Amino acid sequence: MQNTLWQSVLGEIELSVPHATFVTWFKNTELLECSDDAVTIAVPNIFAVRQFQVKFSDQIRQVLAKHGVKPKEIDFVVKTSGKKTSINRETTSSNQQVVDRLTSPKSNSGVPKTGGLNPRYTFSNFIVGSSNDLAYTACQAVAQYPGTKYNPLFLYGGVGLGKTHLAQAVGNEIIKVQPDARVVYISSETFVKEFLESIRFKKKGFSDKYRNVDVLIVDDMQFIANKEKTQEEFFHTFNALHQNNKQIIITSDKPPKSIPTLTERLRSRFEMGMPIDIQMPDFETRCAIIEAKASLSGVELDRETVEYLANNVKTNIRELEGALNQLLAYAEMRGITPDISTAEGLLGNVRRTRPQHITAKQIIDKTAKYFSLSSAEICSAQRDKHIVTPRQIAMYLLRSELRLSFPKIANELGRKDHTTAIHSVEKIEKSIKLDFSVREQVSDIRERLYA
Ligand code: ADP
Ligand code: MG
């Protein structure tokens, strides 16, 4: 009964808030208690509690009232296990599977137990939007069933988009469930360095060091690209782990097929799992990230300032975080409330180094060029398949990058009826989730737009 009520409340809220907001904040919530006195809602983490108290409680109150529920108080609490309380038993048993798998007997003398993990990278403080939901879901699956699903897990994407964060979140989650698991995180640079030292100084034990762990996370694999001997060593490490169903997680700035000078056999190993990309988050997700990070620092930014930051830092999350931190530090030092004019004053530098903004024409031209079409063809009435998909992608980008209204998008492409624009945007949104080639095309064009 409570569950049904909450599902319909969520259904209504989903229609009234941006998709990213819904996915980020509402999706993993649960109604724990519901009476005339109090309604208790479980949310995934501590800053969600704050976010709900400040931003969503009125809205929830209104929707509940429509269903005849008018509590005196609404409480928000953190979910205990990160899973629905009602399936706690299930959680325990799947956790037990992890424990069993990870604690199979082995000799482990001189092997690092865990290393390199930064506890600040967790799933709960990672904001999910359409640019990274696939990666997020895959990482959660790996954390729950290490060594079975997606092995190796290969995450790729541009700088500062959250690869390290997600890869480490997997490690941290596994250790939370099973403190004895041997989870090791290294950058590929460290791997190269240690390997070369072991040769130069004839140090023993290197080859065992990374072959006796339960989970090996190797970050920024691209640095190993032109080091053939190290690749060979890594190839053997990889095989030893993989054969024993140990989880391997690799991150890189490019998919395996685009890393030049990766030996063929290593490339084919990396492609055994499903390489998954992380892209630059769209505007709504950028806003959600800023709000979450500000809220973590105990600051509530007004919407105008949030949107200003999201609009002006479109390169990556690291820079977005940097801009926000700069703003918060500046405001704190001066004892003022951070607002849009302070942000404008500070972000001059950031903006000057970026293209001021992209135009609709640039999006259409770049998309056309990418598909070896002319802009006139994209804007024409032709219905040939090789033109229709690029046209839909152009519409999608006009929406995601410039947030144009549908009539305006139709207009930019020389059309009167805006329903085609709605269908096109929806279609590409769906394809991006299902079809890797479309995903890659969109991200390539986006990269060229901001290059
Ligand atoms: P990469 O390894 O891809 O270069 P990082 O994982 O180091 O990027 O991310 C850069 C910064 O941005 C980190 O501080 C990380 O916590 C933060 N970050 C990236 N993506 C997200 C996200 N979706 N939600 C919250 N923080 C994020
Ligand atoms: Mg990184």
CSV table of C-alpha atoms and ligand atoms in Angstrom, one decimal:
chain,number,residue,atom,x,y,z
A,1,MET,CA,0.0,0.0,0.0
A,2,GLN,CA,2.7,2.4,1.0
A,3,ASN,CA,4.8,1.3,-1.9
A,4,THR,CA,1.9,1.9,-4.3
A,5,LEU,CA,1.3,5.3,-2.9
A,6,TRP,CA,5.0,6.2,-3.1
A,7,GLN,CA,5.2,5.0,-6.7
A,8,SER,CA,2.4,7.2,-7.7
A,9,VAL,CA,3.9,10.2,-5.9
A,10,LEU,CA,7.1,9.5,-7.7
A,11,GLY,CA,5.3,9.2,-11.0
A,12,GLU,CA,3.9,12.7,-10.6
A,13,ILE,CA,7.1,14.2,-9.4
A,14,GLU,CA,8.9,12.7,-12.4
A,15,LEU,CA,6.6,14.6,-14.7
A,16,SER,CA,7.3,17.9,-13.0
A,17,VAL,CA,11.1,18.0,-12.5
A,18,PRO,CA,13.9,17.7,-15.0
A,19,HIS,CA,14.9,14.1,-15.8
A,20,ALA,CA,18.4,14.4,-14.3
A,21,THR,CA,17.0,15.8,-11.1
A,22,PHE,CA,14.6,12.9,-10.8
A,23,VAL,CA,17.3,10.3,-11.5
A,24,THR,CA,19.7,11.9,-9.1
A,25,TRP,CA,17.5,12.6,-6.2
A,26,PHE,CA,14.2,10.7,-6.3
A,27,LYS,CA,14.9,7.4,-8.0
A,28,ASN,CA,16.3,5.5,-5.0
A,29,THR,CA,13.9,6.7,-2.4
A,30,GLU,CA,11.4,4.8,-0.4
A,31,LEU,CA,8.5,5.5,1.8
A,32,LEU,CA,9.2,4.0,5.2
A,33,GLU,CA,6.4,5.2,7.3
A,34,CYS,CA,3.1,7.0,6.6
A,35,SER,CA,0.6,8.2,9.2
A,36,ASP,CA,-1.3,11.4,10.0
A,37,ASP,CA,1.5,12.4,12.2
A,38,ALA,CA,4.5,11.7,10.2
A,39,VAL,CA,5.8,10.5,6.9
A,40,THR,CA,9.3,9.1,6.7
A,41,ILE,CA,11.1,8.9,3.5
A,42,ALA,CA,14.4,7.0,3.0
A,43,VAL,CA,16.9,8.7,0.7
A,44,PRO,CA,20.3,7.3,-0.4
A,45,ASN,CA,22.8,9.5,1.5
A,46,ILE,CA,23.3,12.4,3.8
A,47,PHE,CA,23.4,15.2,1.4
A,48,ALA,CA,20.2,13.9,-0.2
A,49,VAL,CA,18.6,14.4,3.2
A,50,ARG,CA,19.6,18.1,3.1
A,51,GLN,CA,18.6,18.5,-0.5
A,52,PHE,CA,15.1,17.0,0.3
A,53,GLN,CA,14.6,19.1,3.4
A,54,VAL,CA,15.5,22.3,1.6
A,55,LYS,CA,14.3,21.8,-1.9
A,56,PHE,CA,11.7,19.0,-2.3
A,57,SER,CA,9.7,18.8,0.9
A,58,ASP,CA,7.1,21.3,-0.2
A,59,GLN,CA,6.6,19.6,-3.5
A,60,ILE,CA,6.3,16.2,-1.8
A,61,ARG,CA,3.8,17.6,0.7
A,62,GLN,CA,1.7,18.9,-2.1
A,63,VAL,CA,1.7,15.6,-4.1
A,64,LEU,CA,1.0,13.6,-0.9
A,65,ALA,CA,-2.0,15.9,-0.2
A,66,LYS,CA,-3.5,15.1,-3.5
A,67,HIS,CA,-3.5,11.5,-2.4
A,68,GLY,CA,-5.2,12.5,0.9
A,69,VAL,CA,-2.1,12.2,3.0
A,70,LYS,CA,-1.5,15.3,5.1
A,71,PRO,CA,1.2,14.6,7.7
A,72,LYS,CA,2.2,17.1,10.3
A,73,GLU,CA,5.8,16.3,9.6
A,74,ILE,CA,7.9,14.8,6.8
A,75,ASP,CA,11.2,13.2,7.9
A,76,PHE,CA,14.0,12.3,5.6
A,77,VAL,CA,16.4,9.6,6.7
A,78,VAL,CA,19.4,7.9,5.1
A,79,LYS,CA,18.8,4.4,3.9
A,80,THR,CA,20.8,2.0,6.0
A,81,SER,CA,22.2,-0.4,3.5
A,82,GLY,CA,21.9,1.7,0.3
A,83,LYS,CA,19.4,-0.9,-0.7
A,84,LYS,CA,15.7,-1.0,-0.2
A,85,THR,CA,15.0,-2.0,3.4
A,86,SER,CA,12.4,-4.4,2.2
A,87,ILE,CA,15.0,-6.4,0.4
A,88,ASN,CA,17.6,-6.4,3.1
A,89,ARG,CA,17.7,-10.2,3.2
A,90,GLU,CA,18.5,-10.3,-0.5
A,91,THR,CA,21.2,-7.8,0.0
A,92,THR,CA,22.8,-9.9,2.7
A,93,SER,CA,22.8,-13.0,0.6
A,94,SER,CA,24.3,-11.3,-2.4
A,95,ASN,CA,26.9,-9.7,-0.1
A,96,GLN,CA,27.6,-13.1,1.2
A,97,GLN,CA,28.3,-14.3,-2.3
A,98,VAL,CA,30.8,-11.5,-2.6
A,99,VAL,CA,32.4,-12.5,0.7
A,100,ASP,CA,32.5,-16.1,-0.4
A,101,ARG,CA,34.1,-15.3,-3.7
A,102,LEU,CA,36.6,-13.0,-2.3
A,103,THR,CA,37.8,-15.0,0.6
A,104,SER,CA,38.6,-18.2,-1.2
A,105,PRO,CA,41.9,-19.6,0.2
A,106,LYS,CA,45.0,-18.3,-1.4
A,107,SER,CA,48.6,-17.8,-0.6
A,108,ASN,CA,49.2,-14.1,-0.3
A,109,SER,CA,52.6,-13.5,1.2
A,110,GLY,CA,54.0,-10.0,0.5
A,111,VAL,CA,50.9,-9.0,-1.5
A,112,PRO,CA,49.4,-5.5,-0.9
A,113,LYS,CA,46.0,-6.1,0.7
A,114,THR,CA,44.5,-2.9,-0.4
A,115,GLY,CA,46.1,0.2,-1.7
A,116,GLY,CA,45.6,3.5,-3.3
A,117,LEU,CA,41.9,3.9,-2.7
A,118,ASN,CA,40.6,7.2,-1.7
A,119,PRO,CA,37.5,6.9,0.6
A,120,ARG,CA,36.1,10.1,-0.8
A,121,TYR,CA,35.1,8.4,-4.0
A,122,THR,CA,31.9,6.7,-3.5
A,123,PHE,CA,28.7,5.8,-5.4
A,124,SER,CA,26.6,7.9,-3.1
A,125,ASN,CA,28.3,11.2,-4.0
A,126,PHE,CA,28.4,10.5,-7.7
A,127,ILE,CA,25.7,12.3,-9.6
A,128,VAL,CA,24.0,10.3,-12.3
A,129,GLY,CA,22.7,11.6,-15.6
A,130,SER,CA,22.4,10.3,-19.1
A,131,SER,CA,26.1,10.9,-19.8
A,132,ASN,CA,27.3,8.5,-17.2
A,133,ASP,CA,24.4,6.3,-16.2
A,134,LEU,CA,25.6,3.3,-18.2
A,135,ALA,CA,29.0,3.5,-16.6
A,136,TYR,CA,27.5,4.0,-13.2
A,137,THR,CA,25.2,1.0,-13.6
A,138,ALA,CA,28.0,-1.2,-14.8
A,139,CYS,CA,30.3,-0.2,-11.9
A,140,GLN,CA,27.5,-1.0,-9.4
A,141,ALA,CA,27.1,-4.4,-11.0
A,142,VAL,CA,30.8,-5.0,-10.8
A,143,ALA,CA,30.8,-3.9,-7.1
A,144,GLN,CA,28.1,-6.3,-6.4
A,145,TYR,CA,29.4,-9.3,-8.4
A,146,PRO,CA,33.1,-8.7,-8.8
A,147,GLY,CA,34.8,-11.0,-11.2
A,148,THR,CA,31.7,-12.2,-12.9
A,149,LYS,CA,29.9,-9.3,-14.6
A,150,TYR,CA,31.9,-7.1,-17.0
A,151,ASN,CA,35.3,-8.5,-16.6
A,152,PRO,CA,37.4,-6.6,-17.5
A,153,LEU,CA,35.4,-3.4,-16.9
A,154,PHE,CA,36.9,-0.9,-19.3
A,155,LEU,CA,35.8,2.7,-18.7
A,156,TYR,CA,36.8,5.5,-21.1
A,157,GLY,CA,36.2,9.1,-21.5
A,158,GLY,CA,37.8,12.6,-21.5
A,159,VAL,CA,39.7,14.1,-18.6
A,160,GLY,CA,37.8,15.0,-15.5
A,161,LEU,CA,34.6,13.2,-16.3
A,162,GLY,CA,34.6,10.8,-13.3
A,163,LYS,CA,36.5,7.7,-14.4
A,164,THR,CA,38.7,7.6,-11.4
A,165,HIS,CA,35.8,8.4,-9.1
A,166,LEU,CA,33.7,5.5,-10.4
A,167,ALA,CA,36.6,3.0,-10.6
A,168,GLN,CA,37.5,3.8,-7.0
A,169,ALA,CA,33.9,3.8,-5.9
A,170,VAL,CA,33.8,0.1,-7.0
A,171,GLY,CA,36.8,-0.6,-4.9
A,172,ASN,CA,35.5,1.2,-1.9
A,173,GLU,CA,32.1,-0.5,-2.1
A,174,ILE,CA,33.7,-3.9,-2.3
A,175,ILE,CA,35.8,-3.2,0.8
A,176,LYS,CA,32.8,-1.9,2.6
A,177,VAL,CA,31.0,-5.2,2.1
A,178,GLN,CA,34.1,-7.3,2.5
A,179,PRO,CA,36.9,-5.6,4.5
A,180,ASP,CA,39.3,-8.5,3.8
A,181,ALA,CA,39.1,-8.2,0.0
A,182,ARG,CA,42.4,-7.3,-1.6
A,183,VAL,CA,41.6,-4.3,-3.7
A,184,VAL,CA,44.5,-2.5,-5.3
A,185,TYR,CA,44.3,0.7,-7.2
A,186,ILE,CA,47.3,1.9,-9.3
A,187,SER,CA,47.8,4.3,-12.1
A,188,SER,CA,49.3,2.7,-15.2
A,189,GLU,CA,52.2,5.1,-14.8
A,190,THR,CA,53.0,3.5,-11.4
A,191,PHE,CA,52.8,0.1,-13.0
A,192,VAL,CA,55.3,1.1,-15.7
A,193,LYS,CA,57.6,2.7,-13.1
A,194,GLU,CA,57.6,-0.3,-10.8
A,195,PHE,CA,58.1,-2.7,-13.6
A,196,LEU,CA,61.0,-0.8,-15.0
A,197,GLU,CA,62.6,-0.6,-11.5
A,198,SER,CA,62.1,-4.3,-11.0
A,199,ILE,CA,64.1,-4.9,-14.2
A,200,ARG,CA,66.8,-2.3,-13.5
A,201,PHE,CA,67.4,-3.2,-9.9
A,202,LYS,CA,66.6,-6.9,-10.5
A,203,LYS,CA,64.0,-6.7,-7.8
A,204,LYS,CA,62.1,-9.9,-7.2
A,205,GLY,CA,58.4,-10.2,-6.7
A,206,PHE,CA,57.0,-7.7,-9.1
A,207,SER,CA,55.2,-10.3,-11.2
A,208,ASP,CA,53.4,-11.7,-8.2
A,209,LYS,CA,52.6,-8.4,-6.7
A,210,TYR,CA,49.6,-7.6,-8.8
A,211,ARG,CA,48.7,-11.2,-9.7
A,212,ASN,CA,47.5,-12.0,-6.2
A,213,VAL,CA,44.8,-9.5,-5.6
A,214,ASP,CA,41.0,-9.8,-5.8
A,215,VAL,CA,40.4,-6.6,-7.6
A,216,LEU,CA,42.9,-4.7,-9.7
A,217,ILE,CA,42.1,-1.2,-10.8
A,218,VAL,CA,44.5,0.3,-13.3
A,219,ASP,CA,43.8,4.0,-14.0
A,220,ASP,CA,44.7,5.9,-17.2
A,221,MET,CA,45.8,2.9,-19.2
A,222,GLN,CA,46.7,5.1,-22.1
A,223,PHE,CA,50.1,5.7,-20.5
A,224,ILE,CA,51.1,2.2,-21.1
A,225,ALA,CA,50.4,2.5,-24.8
A,226,ASN,CA,53.9,2.8,-26.2
A,227,LYS,CA,55.7,0.7,-23.6
A,228,GLU,CA,55.8,-2.7,-25.2
A,229,LYS,CA,57.7,-4.6,-22.5
A,230,THR,CA,55.3,-3.3,-19.8
A,231,GLN,CA,52.4,-4.2,-21.9
A,232,GLU,CA,53.7,-7.7,-22.1
A,233,GLU,CA,54.0,-7.9,-18.3
A,234,PHE,CA,50.5,-6.5,-17.9
A,235,PHE,CA,49.2,-9.0,-20.4
A,236,HIS,CA,50.4,-11.8,-18.1
A,237,THR,CA,49.0,-10.1,-15.0
A,238,PHE,CA,45.7,-9.7,-16.8
A,239,ASN,CA,45.6,-13.4,-17.7
A,240,ALA,CA,46.5,-14.6,-14.3
A,241,LEU,CA,43.7,-12.5,-12.7
A,242,HIS,CA,41.2,-13.2,-15.3
A,243,GLN,CA,41.6,-16.9,-15.2
A,244,ASN,CA,41.0,-16.8,-11.5
A,245,ASN,CA,37.9,-14.7,-11.9
A,246,LYS,CA,39.4,-11.7,-10.3
A,247,GLN,CA,38.0,-8.4,-11.2
A,248,ILE,CA,40.0,-6.1,-13.4
A,249,ILE,CA,39.0,-2.5,-13.9
A,250,ILE,CA,40.7,-0.3,-16.4
A,251,THR,CA,40.2,3.3,-17.3
A,252,SER,CA,41.5,5.2,-20.3
A,253,ASP,CA,40.9,8.4,-22.2
A,254,LYS,CA,40.1,6.4,-25.3
A,255,PRO,CA,38.4,3.1,-26.2
A,256,PRO,CA,40.8,0.2,-26.7
A,257,LYS,CA,40.5,0.3,-30.4
A,258,SER,CA,41.7,4.0,-30.5
A,259,ILE,CA,44.8,3.6,-28.3
A,260,PRO,CA,47.6,3.6,-30.7
A,261,THR,CA,50.4,1.2,-30.2
A,262,LEU,CA,48.4,-1.0,-27.9
A,263,THR,CA,49.5,-4.5,-28.7
A,264,GLU,CA,46.9,-6.5,-30.5
A,265,ARG,CA,46.6,-9.2,-27.8
A,266,LEU,CA,46.1,-6.7,-25.0
A,267,ARG,CA,43.6,-4.8,-27.1
A,268,SER,CA,41.6,-7.9,-27.6
A,269,ARG,CA,41.7,-8.7,-23.9
A,270,PHE,CA,40.4,-5.2,-23.1
A,271,GLU,CA,37.6,-5.7,-25.5
A,272,MET,CA,36.5,-8.9,-23.8
A,273,GLY,CA,34.3,-7.0,-21.5
A,274,MET,CA,32.2,-4.2,-22.8
A,275,PRO,CA,34.1,-0.9,-23.0
A,276,ILE,CA,31.8,1.8,-21.6
A,277,ASP,CA,32.2,5.5,-22.1
A,278,ILE,CA,31.5,8.4,-19.8
A,279,GLN,CA,30.6,11.7,-21.5
A,280,MET,CA,30.4,15.3,-20.5
A,281,PRO,CA,27.2,15.6,-18.5
A,282,ASP,CA,24.3,17.7,-20.0
A,283,PHE,CA,23.2,21.0,-18.5
A,284,GLU,CA,20.8,19.5,-16.0
A,285,THR,CA,23.3,17.0,-14.6
A,286,ARG,CA,25.9,19.8,-14.4
A,287,CYS,CA,23.4,21.8,-12.3
A,288,ALA,CA,22.7,18.8,-10.1
A,289,ILE,CA,26.5,18.2,-9.6
A,290,ILE,CA,27.0,21.9,-8.6
A,291,GLU,CA,24.0,21.8,-6.2
A,292,ALA,CA,25.2,18.6,-4.6
A,293,LYS,CA,28.8,19.8,-4.2
A,294,ALA,CA,27.7,23.2,-2.8
A,295,SER,CA,25.3,21.4,-0.5
A,296,LEU,CA,28.2,19.2,0.7
A,297,SER,CA,30.0,22.4,1.7
A,298,GLY,CA,26.9,23.5,3.5
A,299,VAL,CA,26.0,26.2,1.0
A,300,GLU,CA,22.7,26.6,-0.8
A,301,LEU,CA,23.3,28.4,-4.1
A,302,ASP,CA,20.4,30.1,-5.9
A,303,ARG,CA,19.3,28.7,-9.2
A,304,GLU,CA,20.6,31.6,-11.2
A,305,THR,CA,24.2,31.1,-9.9
A,306,VAL,CA,24.0,27.3,-10.4
A,307,GLU,CA,22.8,27.8,-14.0
A,308,TYR,CA,25.5,30.4,-14.6
A,309,LEU,CA,28.2,28.0,-13.5
A,310,ALA,CA,26.7,25.1,-15.5
A,311,ASN,CA,26.5,27.2,-18.6
A,312,ASN,CA,30.0,28.6,-18.4
A,313,VAL,CA,32.0,25.5,-17.5
A,314,LYS,CA,31.3,22.9,-20.1
A,315,THR,CA,34.7,21.2,-20.3
A,316,ASN,CA,34.7,18.8,-17.5
A,317,ILE,CA,33.6,18.1,-13.9
A,318,ARG,CA,37.0,18.8,-12.5
A,319,GLU,CA,36.9,22.3,-13.8
A,320,LEU,CA,33.3,22.7,-12.8
A,321,GLU,CA,34.3,21.7,-9.2
A,322,GLY,CA,37.3,24.1,-9.4
A,323,ALA,CA,35.1,27.0,-10.4
A,324,LEU,CA,32.6,26.3,-7.7
A,325,ASN,CA,35.3,25.9,-5.0
A,326,GLN,CA,36.8,29.2,-6.2
A,327,LEU,CA,33.5,30.9,-5.8
A,328,LEU,CA,32.8,29.4,-2.4
A,329,ALA,CA,36.2,30.2,-1.1
A,330,TYR,CA,36.0,33.8,-2.3
A,331,ALA,CA,32.6,34.3,-0.8
A,332,GLU,CA,33.6,32.8,2.5
A,333,MET,CA,36.7,34.9,2.8
A,334,ARG,CA,34.7,38.1,2.2
A,335,GLY,CA,31.8,36.9,4.3
A,336,ILE,CA,29.3,37.4,1.4
A,337,THR,CA,26.7,35.1,-0.1
A,338,PRO,CA,28.0,33.6,-3.3
A,339,ASP,CA,25.8,34.8,-6.1
A,340,ILE,CA,25.8,35.3,-9.9
A,341,SER,CA,27.6,38.6,-9.9
A,342,THR,CA,30.5,37.2,-7.8
A,343,ALA,CA,30.6,34.2,-10.1
A,344,GLU,CA,30.7,36.4,-13.1
A,345,GLY,CA,33.6,38.4,-11.7
A,346,LEU,CA,35.6,35.3,-10.9
A,347,LEU,CA,34.9,33.2,-13.9
A,348,GLY,CA,36.1,35.7,-16.4
A,349,ASN,CA,39.2,33.7,-16.7
A,350,VAL,CA,37.6,30.4,-17.2
A,351,ARG,CA,35.3,31.8,-19.8
A,352,ARG,CA,38.0,33.6,-21.8
A,353,THR,CA,39.9,30.3,-22.3
A,354,ARG,CA,36.8,28.6,-23.7
A,355,PRO,CA,34.8,29.3,-26.8
A,356,GLN,CA,32.3,32.0,-25.8
A,357,HIS,CA,29.5,29.8,-26.8
A,358,ILE,CA,28.6,27.6,-29.7
A,359,THR,CA,25.9,28.6,-32.1
A,360,ALA,CA,23.1,26.5,-33.7
A,361,LYS,CA,24.8,27.0,-37.1
A,362,GLN,CA,28.0,25.5,-35.7
A,363,ILE,CA,26.2,22.5,-34.4
A,364,ILE,CA,24.5,21.9,-37.8
A,365,ASP,CA,27.7,22.5,-39.7
A,366,LYS,CA,29.9,20.3,-37.5
A,367,THR,CA,27.3,17.5,-37.5
A,368,ALA,CA,27.0,17.7,-41.3
A,369,LYS,CA,30.7,17.7,-41.8
A,370,TYR,CA,31.1,14.7,-39.4
A,371,PHE,CA,28.8,12.7,-41.6
A,372,SER,CA,30.3,14.0,-44.8
A,373,LEU,CA,27.1,15.8,-45.7
A,374,SER,CA,26.4,19.4,-46.5
A,375,SER,CA,24.5,21.6,-44.1
A,376,ALA,CA,22.0,22.2,-46.8
A,377,GLU,CA,21.4,18.4,-47.0
A,378,ILE,CA,20.8,18.2,-43.2
A,379,CYS,CA,18.3,21.1,-43.4
A,380,SER,CA,16.6,19.7,-46.5
A,381,ALA,CA,13.4,17.7,-46.7
A,382,GLN,CA,15.2,14.6,-47.9
A,383,ARG,CA,14.2,11.4,-46.1
A,384,ASP,CA,17.2,9.1,-47.0
A,385,LYS,CA,18.4,7.2,-44.0
A,386,HIS,CA,22.0,8.4,-44.3
A,387,ILE,CA,20.6,12.0,-43.8
A,388,VAL,CA,17.8,11.3,-41.4
A,389,THR,CA,20.0,10.1,-38.5
A,390,PRO,CA,22.5,12.9,-38.8
A,391,ARG,CA,19.6,15.3,-38.8
A,392,GLN,CA,18.2,13.8,-35.7
A,393,ILE,CA,21.6,14.0,-34.0
A,394,ALA,CA,21.8,17.7,-35.0
A,395,MET,CA,18.4,18.2,-33.3
A,396,TYR,CA,19.5,16.3,-30.3
A,397,LEU,CA,22.7,18.4,-29.9
A,398,LEU,CA,20.7,21.7,-30.4
A,399,ARG,CA,18.6,20.6,-27.5
A,400,SER,CA,21.4,19.2,-25.2
A,401,GLU,CA,24.0,21.9,-25.9
A,402,LEU,CA,21.9,25.0,-26.4
A,403,ARG,CA,18.7,24.0,-24.7
A,404,LEU,CA,16.7,25.4,-27.6
A,405,SER,CA,12.9,25.0,-27.5
A,406,PHE,CA,11.5,22.4,-29.9
A,407,PRO,CA,9.9,25.0,-32.2
A,408,LYS,CA,13.3,26.8,-32.4
A,409,ILE,CA,15.1,23.5,-33.2
A,410,ALA,CA,12.6,22.9,-36.0
A,411,ASN,CA,13.1,26.4,-37.2
A,412,GLU,CA,16.9,26.0,-37.3
A,413,LEU,CA,16.5,23.0,-39.5
A,414,GLY,CA,14.0,24.7,-41.8
A,415,ARG,CA,11.0,23.0,-40.6
A,416,LYS,CA,7.6,24.3,-39.6
A,417,ASP,CA,6.3,21.4,-37.5
A,418,HIS,CA,8.1,21.0,-34.1
A,419,THR,CA,6.8,17.5,-33.4
A,420,THR,CA,9.5,16.0,-35.6
A,421,ALA,CA,12.0,17.8,-33.4
A,422,ILE,CA,10.5,16.2,-30.3
A,423,HIS,CA,10.5,12.7,-31.8
A,424,SER,CA,14.1,13.2,-33.1
A,425,VAL,CA,15.5,14.3,-29.7
A,426,GLU,CA,13.7,11.4,-28.0
A,427,LYS,CA,14.9,8.9,-30.5
A,428,ILE,CA,18.5,9.9,-30.1
A,429,GLU,CA,18.2,10.0,-26.3
A,430,LYS,CA,17.0,6.4,-26.5
A,431,SER,CA,19.6,5.3,-29.1
A,432,ILE,CA,22.4,6.7,-27.0
A,433,LYS,CA,21.5,4.2,-24.3
A,434,LEU,CA,21.1,1.2,-26.7
A,435,ASP,CA,23.5,1.8,-29.5
A,436,PHE,CA,27.2,2.3,-29.0
A,437,SER,CA,27.8,3.6,-32.4
A,438,VAL,CA,25.3,6.4,-32.0
A,439,ARG,CA,26.8,7.2,-28.5
A,440,GLU,CA,30.2,7.4,-30.0
A,441,GLN,CA,29.1,9.6,-32.9
A,442,VAL,CA,27.4,12.1,-30.6
A,443,SER,CA,30.4,12.2,-28.3
A,444,ASP,CA,32.8,12.7,-31.2
A,445,ILE,CA,30.8,15.6,-32.6
A,446,ARG,CA,30.5,17.1,-29.1
A,447,GLU,CA,34.2,16.9,-28.7
A,448,ARG,CA,34.8,18.7,-32.0
A,449,LEU,CA,32.3,21.4,-31.1
A,450,TYR,CA,34.3,22.3,-28.0
A,451,ALA,CA,37.8,21.5,-29.4
B,1,ADP,P1,38.7,11.4,-14.6
B,1,ADP,O1,39.4,10.3,-13.8
B,1,ADP,O2,37.7,11.0,-15.6
B,1,ADP,O3,39.7,12.4,-15.1
B,1,ADP,P2,37.8,12.2,-11.9
B,1,ADP,O4,37.1,10.9,-11.6
B,1,ADP,O5,39.1,12.5,-11.3
B,1,ADP,O6,37.9,12.3,-13.5
B,1,ADP,O7,36.7,13.3,-11.7
B,1,ADP,C1,37.1,14.7,-11.5
B,1,ADP,C2,36.4,15.3,-10.4
B,1,ADP,O8,35.0,15.4,-10.7
B,1,ADP,C3,36.5,14.5,-9.1
B,1,ADP,O9,36.6,15.3,-8.0
B,1,ADP,C4,35.1,13.7,-9.1
B,1,ADP,O10,34.8,13.5,-7.7
B,1,ADP,C5,34.2,14.7,-9.7
B,1,ADP,N1,33.1,14.1,-10.5
B,1,ADP,C6,33.2,13.6,-11.7
B,1,ADP,N2,32.0,13.2,-12.1
B,1,ADP,C7,31.2,13.4,-11.1
B,1,ADP,C8,29.8,13.1,-10.9
B,1,ADP,N3,29.0,12.5,-11.8
B,1,ADP,N4,29.2,13.4,-9.7
B,1,ADP,C9,30.0,14.0,-8.7
B,1,ADP,N5,31.3,14.3,-8.9
B,1,ADP,C10,31.9,14.0,-10.0
B,2,MG,MG,41.4,10.0,-13.5
